[in-house]
Amino acid sequence: MKSRTTIIDLQKRKRQAKKIVMVTAYDATFARIVEEAGIDVMLVGDSLGVVVQGKDDTLSVTMEEMLYHVRMVTSAVRKSLVIADMPFLSYQGTIEDAVYNAGRFLQVGAAAVKLEGSHVVLDRIGAMTEFGIPVMAHLGMTPQSVHQLGGYRVQAKSRSDVDRLIEDAKAVEAAGAFAVVLEAVGADAAKEVTEAVSIPTIGIGAGVACDGQVLVLYDLLGLFDAFVPKFVKQYAHLKTDAVKALREFKQEVEGETFPSSRETYD
Ligand code: KIV
């Protein structure tokens, strides 16, 4: 039986040039499906604020809500590495609070946490890793800064911005991050970052050169179609299938063909 994926395995993958595959998961049923597909890493992303809670952004997601979803995922997962996304305001206060909040995710079964930002979070990354909490960094388009960035847009377009991104990636690595998500940056910039650091880069809208790729589960399964960014590929169309199934159920109930004798007790 395959043993549980660890952060050491992910770092080894970069050295072996074997891609890392990560998707989001928010509940036990989908976590089981994701694990059955052999996915290495599950991120309980604060993207749940949009795809599960129906909000416009991730900013209102709370620690308690994240803990609720992390518990559901970790109760179902046996082999994949589970990473908990730290929600907005759970790590922007004191370093002590940030470490405490990160530790709460490990108490409910996550193996690591992810947080957004560069220089402002270096002390938090350092403190967490000192206390044995592995941290995945997140650079480029950082959704919790959507208002500061003026919307969800591609980052690091100029040479100086690319240089800064490289410096930021080196800084989070030096602070102790075991991997870094690069979101919505040009493929060339992501390649440069990937070559500049020894920790794995996991891209989302960052081209093929990254050491791994992540997508939001509801996006890749075609469950969420309110907004489909350019970087999303829908590998299934589950929303269409679900609507079709529900329409059929409605029709059969109204036409009294469901339940039939097969679904009825004598
Ligand atoms: O919240 C999330 O799902 C994420 C991924 C998109 C990387 O941060």
JSON list of C-alpha atoms in Angstrom, two decimals, residues 35-154:
[
{"chain": "A", "resi": 35, "resn": "GLU", "atom": "CA", "xyz": [-7.62, 10.32, -3.47]},
{"chain": "A", "resi": 36, "resn": "GLU", "atom": "CA", "xyz": [-8.95, 7.46, -5.59]},
{"chain": "A", "resi": 37, "resn": "ALA", "atom": "CA", "xyz": [-7.64, 9.36, -8.63]},
{"chain": "A", "resi": 38, "resn": "GLY", "atom": "CA", "xyz": [-4.15, 9.24, -7.08]},
{"chain": "A", "resi": 39, "resn": "ILE", "atom": "CA", "xyz": [-3.75, 12.99, -6.61]},
{"chain": "A", "resi": 40, "resn": "ASP", "atom": "CA", "xyz": [-0.66, 13.80, -4.49]},
{"chain": "A", "resi": 41, "resn": "VAL", "atom": "CA", "xyz": [-1.84, 16.85, -2.60]},
{"chain": "A", "resi": 42, "resn": "MET", "atom": "CA", "xyz": [-5.22, 18.18, -1.48]},
{"chain": "A", "resi": 43, "resn": "LEU", "atom": "CA", "xyz": [-5.54, 21.82, -0.62]},
{"chain": "A", "resi": 44, "resn": "VAL", "atom": "CA", "xyz": [-8.50, 22.79, 1.51]},
{"chain": "A", "resi": 45, "resn": "GLY", "atom": "CA", "xyz": [-8.49, 26.19, -0.14]},
{"chain": "A", "resi": 46, "resn": "ASP", "atom": "CA", "xyz": [-10.24, 29.32, 1.03]},
{"chain": "A", "resi": 47, "resn": "SER", "atom": "CA", "xyz": [-11.59, 29.29, -2.53]},
{"chain": "A", "resi": 48, "resn": "LEU", "atom": "CA", "xyz": [-14.43, 27.46, -0.78]},
{"chain": "A", "resi": 49, "resn": "GLY", "atom": "CA", "xyz": [-15.69, 30.96, 0.02]},
{"chain": "A", "resi": 50, "resn": "VAL", "atom": "CA", "xyz": [-16.53, 31.33, -3.68]},
{"chain": "A", "resi": 51, "resn": "VAL", "atom": "CA", "xyz": [-17.31, 27.82, -4.91]},
{"chain": "A", "resi": 52, "resn": "VAL", "atom": "CA", "xyz": [-19.02, 26.44, -1.79]},
{"chain": "A", "resi": 53, "resn": "GLN", "atom": "CA", "xyz": [-20.31, 29.51, 0.07]},
{"chain": "A", "resi": 54, "resn": "GLY", "atom": "CA", "xyz": [-21.24, 31.52, -3.03]},
{"chain": "A", "resi": 55, "resn": "LYS", "atom": "CA", "xyz": [-19.35, 34.69, -2.04]},
{"chain": "A", "resi": 56, "resn": "ASP", "atom": "CA", "xyz": [-17.68, 37.04, -4.54]},
{"chain": "A", "resi": 57, "resn": "ASP", "atom": "CA", "xyz": [-14.24, 36.58, -2.94]},
{"chain": "A", "resi": 58, "resn": "THR", "atom": "CA", "xyz": [-12.41, 34.67, -0.21]},
{"chain": "A", "resi": 59, "resn": "LEU", "atom": "CA", "xyz": [-12.14, 37.48, 2.33]},
{"chain": "A", "resi": 60, "resn": "SER", "atom": "CA", "xyz": [-15.01, 36.56, 4.65]},
{"chain": "A", "resi": 61, "resn": "VAL", "atom": "CA", "xyz": [-13.96, 32.93, 5.18]},
{"chain": "A", "resi": 62, "resn": "THR", "atom": "CA", "xyz": [-13.22, 32.33, 8.87]},
{"chain": "A", "resi": 63, "resn": "MET", "atom": "CA", "xyz": [-10.89, 30.04, 10.82]},
{"chain": "A", "resi": 64, "resn": "GLU", "atom": "CA", "xyz": [-13.87, 28.10, 12.19]},
{"chain": "A", "resi": 65, "resn": "GLU", "atom": "CA", "xyz": [-15.25, 27.52, 8.68]},
{"chain": "A", "resi": 66, "resn": "MET", "atom": "CA", "xyz": [-11.85, 26.38, 7.42]},
{"chain": "A", "resi": 67, "resn": "LEU", "atom": "CA", "xyz": [-11.42, 24.02, 10.39]},
{"chain": "A", "resi": 68, "resn": "TYR", "atom": "CA", "xyz": [-14.85, 22.53, 9.66]},
{"chain": "A", "resi": 69, "resn": "HIS", "atom": "CA", "xyz": [-13.86, 21.73, 6.06]},
{"chain": "A", "resi": 70, "resn": "VAL", "atom": "CA", "xyz": [-10.32, 20.56, 6.94]},
{"chain": "A", "resi": 71, "resn": "ARG", "atom": "CA", "xyz": [-11.83, 18.09, 9.45]},
{"chain": "A", "resi": 72, "resn": "MET", "atom": "CA", "xyz": [-14.14, 16.68, 6.76]},
{"chain": "A", "resi": 73, "resn": "VAL", "atom": "CA", "xyz": [-11.29, 16.22, 4.30]},
{"chain": "A", "resi": 74, "resn": "THR", "atom": "CA", "xyz": [-8.79, 14.74, 6.75]},
{"chain": "A", "resi": 75, "resn": "SER", "atom": "CA", "xyz": [-11.40, 12.28, 8.05]},
{"chain": "A", "resi": 76, "resn": "ALA", "atom": "CA", "xyz": [-11.55, 10.78, 4.55]},
{"chain": "A", "resi": 77, "resn": "VAL", "atom": "CA", "xyz": [-7.96, 10.98, 3.33]},
{"chain": "A", "resi": 78, "resn": "ARG", "atom": "CA", "xyz": [-5.40, 8.24, 3.90]},
{"chain": "A", "resi": 79, "resn": "LYS", "atom": "CA", "xyz": [-2.58, 8.91, 1.42]},
{"chain": "A", "resi": 80, "resn": "SER", "atom": "CA", "xyz": [-2.68, 12.41, -0.05]},
{"chain": "A", "resi": 81, "resn": "LEU", "atom": "CA", "xyz": [-0.94, 15.27, 1.70]},
{"chain": "A", "resi": 82, "resn": "VAL", "atom": "CA", "xyz": [-3.59, 17.66, 3.06]},
{"chain": "A", "resi": 83, "resn": "ILE", "atom": "CA", "xyz": [-2.75, 21.36, 3.20]},
{"chain": "A", "resi": 84, "resn": "ALA", "atom": "CA", "xyz": [-5.00, 23.88, 4.96]},
{"chain": "A", "resi": 85, "resn": "ASP", "atom": "CA", "xyz": [-5.30, 27.38, 3.56]},
{"chain": "A", "resi": 86, "resn": "MET", "atom": "CA", "xyz": [-4.99, 30.06, 6.21]},
{"chain": "A", "resi": 87, "resn": "PRO", "atom": "CA", "xyz": [-7.94, 32.43, 5.79]},
{"chain": "A", "resi": 88, "resn": "PHE", "atom": "CA", "xyz": [-7.73, 36.22, 5.69]},
{"chain": "A", "resi": 89, "resn": "LEU", "atom": "CA", "xyz": [-6.90, 37.72, 9.13]},
{"chain": "A", "resi": 90, "resn": "SER", "atom": "CA", "xyz": [-5.79, 34.38, 10.59]},
{"chain": "A", "resi": 91, "resn": "TYR", "atom": "CA", "xyz": [-2.09, 35.26, 10.12]},
{"chain": "A", "resi": 92, "resn": "GLN", "atom": "CA", "xyz": [-2.05, 39.05, 9.68]},
{"chain": "A", "resi": 93, "resn": "GLY", "atom": "CA", "xyz": [-2.21, 39.79, 13.43]},
{"chain": "A", "resi": 94, "resn": "THR", "atom": "CA", "xyz": [0.51, 38.83, 15.89]},
{"chain": "A", "resi": 95, "resn": "ILE", "atom": "CA", "xyz": [3.06, 36.13, 15.10]},
{"chain": "A", "resi": 96, "resn": "GLU", "atom": "CA", "xyz": [1.79, 34.21, 18.16]},
{"chain": "A", "resi": 97, "resn": "ASP", "atom": "CA", "xyz": [-1.77, 34.23, 16.82]},
{"chain": "A", "resi": 98, "resn": "ALA", "atom": "CA", "xyz": [-0.58, 33.20, 13.37]},
{"chain": "A", "resi": 99, "resn": "VAL", "atom": "CA", "xyz": [1.37, 30.22, 14.77]},
{"chain": "A", "resi": 100, "resn": "TYR", "atom": "CA", "xyz": [-1.56, 29.26, 17.01]},
{"chain": "A", "resi": 101, "resn": "ASN", "atom": "CA", "xyz": [-4.02, 29.35, 14.10]},
{"chain": "A", "resi": 102, "resn": "ALA", "atom": "CA", "xyz": [-1.67, 27.34, 11.89]},
{"chain": "A", "resi": 103, "resn": "GLY", "atom": "CA", "xyz": [-1.23, 24.78, 14.67]},
{"chain": "A", "resi": 104, "resn": "ARG", "atom": "CA", "xyz": [-5.00, 24.35, 14.96]},
{"chain": "A", "resi": 105, "resn": "PHE", "atom": "CA", "xyz": [-5.05, 23.03, 11.39]},
{"chain": "A", "resi": 106, "resn": "LEU", "atom": "CA", "xyz": [-2.42, 20.42, 12.24]},
{"chain": "A", "resi": 107, "resn": "GLN", "atom": "CA", "xyz": [-4.52, 19.40, 15.26]},
{"chain": "A", "resi": 108, "resn": "VAL", "atom": "CA", "xyz": [-7.39, 18.49, 12.92]},
{"chain": "A", "resi": 109, "resn": "GLY", "atom": "CA", "xyz": [-5.20, 16.43, 10.62]},
{"chain": "A", "resi": 110, "resn": "ALA", "atom": "CA", "xyz": [-3.66, 18.79, 8.05]},
{"chain": "A", "resi": 111, "resn": "ALA", "atom": "CA", "xyz": [0.05, 18.21, 7.37]},
{"chain": "A", "resi": 112, "resn": "ALA", "atom": "CA", "xyz": [0.85, 21.79, 6.37]},
{"chain": "A", "resi": 113, "resn": "VAL", "atom": "CA", "xyz": [-0.65, 25.25, 5.90]},
{"chain": "A", "resi": 114, "resn": "LYS", "atom": "CA", "xyz": [-0.61, 27.72, 3.01]},
{"chain": "A", "resi": 115, "resn": "LEU", "atom": "CA", "xyz": [-0.50, 31.48, 3.33]},
{"chain": "A", "resi": 116, "resn": "GLU", "atom": "CA", "xyz": [-0.40, 34.35, 0.86]},
{"chain": "A", "resi": 117, "resn": "GLY", "atom": "CA", "xyz": [2.18, 37.11, 0.55]},
{"chain": "A", "resi": 118, "resn": "SER", "atom": "CA", "xyz": [5.90, 37.76, 0.50]},
{"chain": "A", "resi": 119, "resn": "HIS", "atom": "CA", "xyz": [8.00, 40.04, 2.76]},
{"chain": "A", "resi": 120, "resn": "VAL", "atom": "CA", "xyz": [5.17, 40.74, 5.24]},
{"chain": "A", "resi": 121, "resn": "VAL", "atom": "CA", "xyz": [4.75, 37.05, 6.07]},
{"chain": "A", "resi": 122, "resn": "LEU", "atom": "CA", "xyz": [8.41, 36.00, 6.24]},
{"chain": "A", "resi": 123, "resn": "ASP", "atom": "CA", "xyz": [8.49, 36.24, 10.04]},
{"chain": "A", "resi": 124, "resn": "ARG", "atom": "CA", "xyz": [5.33, 34.12, 10.23]},
{"chain": "A", "resi": 125, "resn": "ILE", "atom": "CA", "xyz": [6.74, 31.48, 7.86]},
{"chain": "A", "resi": 126, "resn": "GLY", "atom": "CA", "xyz": [9.90, 31.42, 9.98]},
{"chain": "A", "resi": 127, "resn": "ALA", "atom": "CA", "xyz": [8.03, 31.06, 13.28]},
{"chain": "A", "resi": 128, "resn": "MET", "atom": "CA", "xyz": [5.66, 28.37, 11.98]},
{"chain": "A", "resi": 129, "resn": "THR", "atom": "CA", "xyz": [8.44, 26.24, 10.54]},
{"chain": "A", "resi": 130, "resn": "GLU", "atom": "CA", "xyz": [10.45, 26.67, 13.78]},
{"chain": "A", "resi": 131, "resn": "PHE", "atom": "CA", "xyz": [7.46, 25.19, 15.60]},
{"chain": "A", "resi": 132, "resn": "GLY", "atom": "CA", "xyz": [7.26, 22.27, 13.17]},
{"chain": "A", "resi": 133, "resn": "ILE", "atom": "CA", "xyz": [4.41, 23.55, 11.00]},
{"chain": "A", "resi": 134, "resn": "PRO", "atom": "CA", "xyz": [5.29, 23.19, 7.29]},
{"chain": "A", "resi": 135, "resn": "VAL", "atom": "CA", "xyz": [4.30, 26.22, 5.23]},
{"chain": "A", "resi": 136, "resn": "MET", "atom": "CA", "xyz": [3.46, 26.53, 1.54]},
{"chain": "A", "resi": 137, "resn": "ALA", "atom": "CA", "xyz": [3.81, 30.14, 0.32]},
{"chain": "A", "resi": 138, "resn": "HIS", "atom": "CA", "xyz": [1.56, 31.74, -2.33]},
{"chain": "A", "resi": 139, "resn": "LEU", "atom": "CA", "xyz": [2.86, 34.47, -4.66]},
{"chain": "A", "resi": 140, "resn": "GLY", "atom": "CA", "xyz": [1.71, 36.26, -7.82]},
{"chain": "A", "resi": 141, "resn": "MET", "atom": "CA", "xyz": [-2.03, 36.82, -7.85]},
{"chain": "A", "resi": 142, "resn": "THR", "atom": "CA", "xyz": [-2.93, 36.49, -4.18]},
{"chain": "A", "resi": 143, "resn": "PRO", "atom": "CA", "xyz": [-6.76, 36.43, -3.96]},
{"chain": "A", "resi": 144, "resn": "GLN", "atom": "CA", "xyz": [-6.87, 37.79, -0.41]},
{"chain": "A", "resi": 145, "resn": "SER", "atom": "CA", "xyz": [-5.32, 41.02, -1.81]},
{"chain": "A", "resi": 146, "resn": "VAL", "atom": "CA", "xyz": [-7.89, 41.33, -4.60]},
{"chain": "A", "resi": 147, "resn": "HIS", "atom": "CA", "xyz": [-8.78, 44.90, -3.64]},
{"chain": "A", "resi": 148, "resn": "GLN", "atom": "CA", "xyz": [-5.15, 45.99, -3.38]},
{"chain": "A", "resi": 149, "resn": "LEU", "atom": "CA", "xyz": [-4.39, 44.40, -6.77]},
{"chain": "A", "resi": 150, "resn": "GLY", "atom": "CA", "xyz": [-7.43, 46.02, -8.40]},
{"chain": "A", "resi": 151, "resn": "GLY", "atom": "CA", "xyz": [-9.07, 42.72, -9.37]},
{"chain": "A", "resi": 152, "resn": "TYR", "atom": "CA", "xyz": [-8.07, 39.21, -10.40]},
{"chain": "A", "resi": 153, "resn": "ARG", "atom": "CA", "xyz": [-5.41, 39.99, -12.97]},
{"chain": "A", "resi": 154, "resn": "VAL", "atom": "CA", "xyz": [-2.16, 38.58, -14.30]}
]
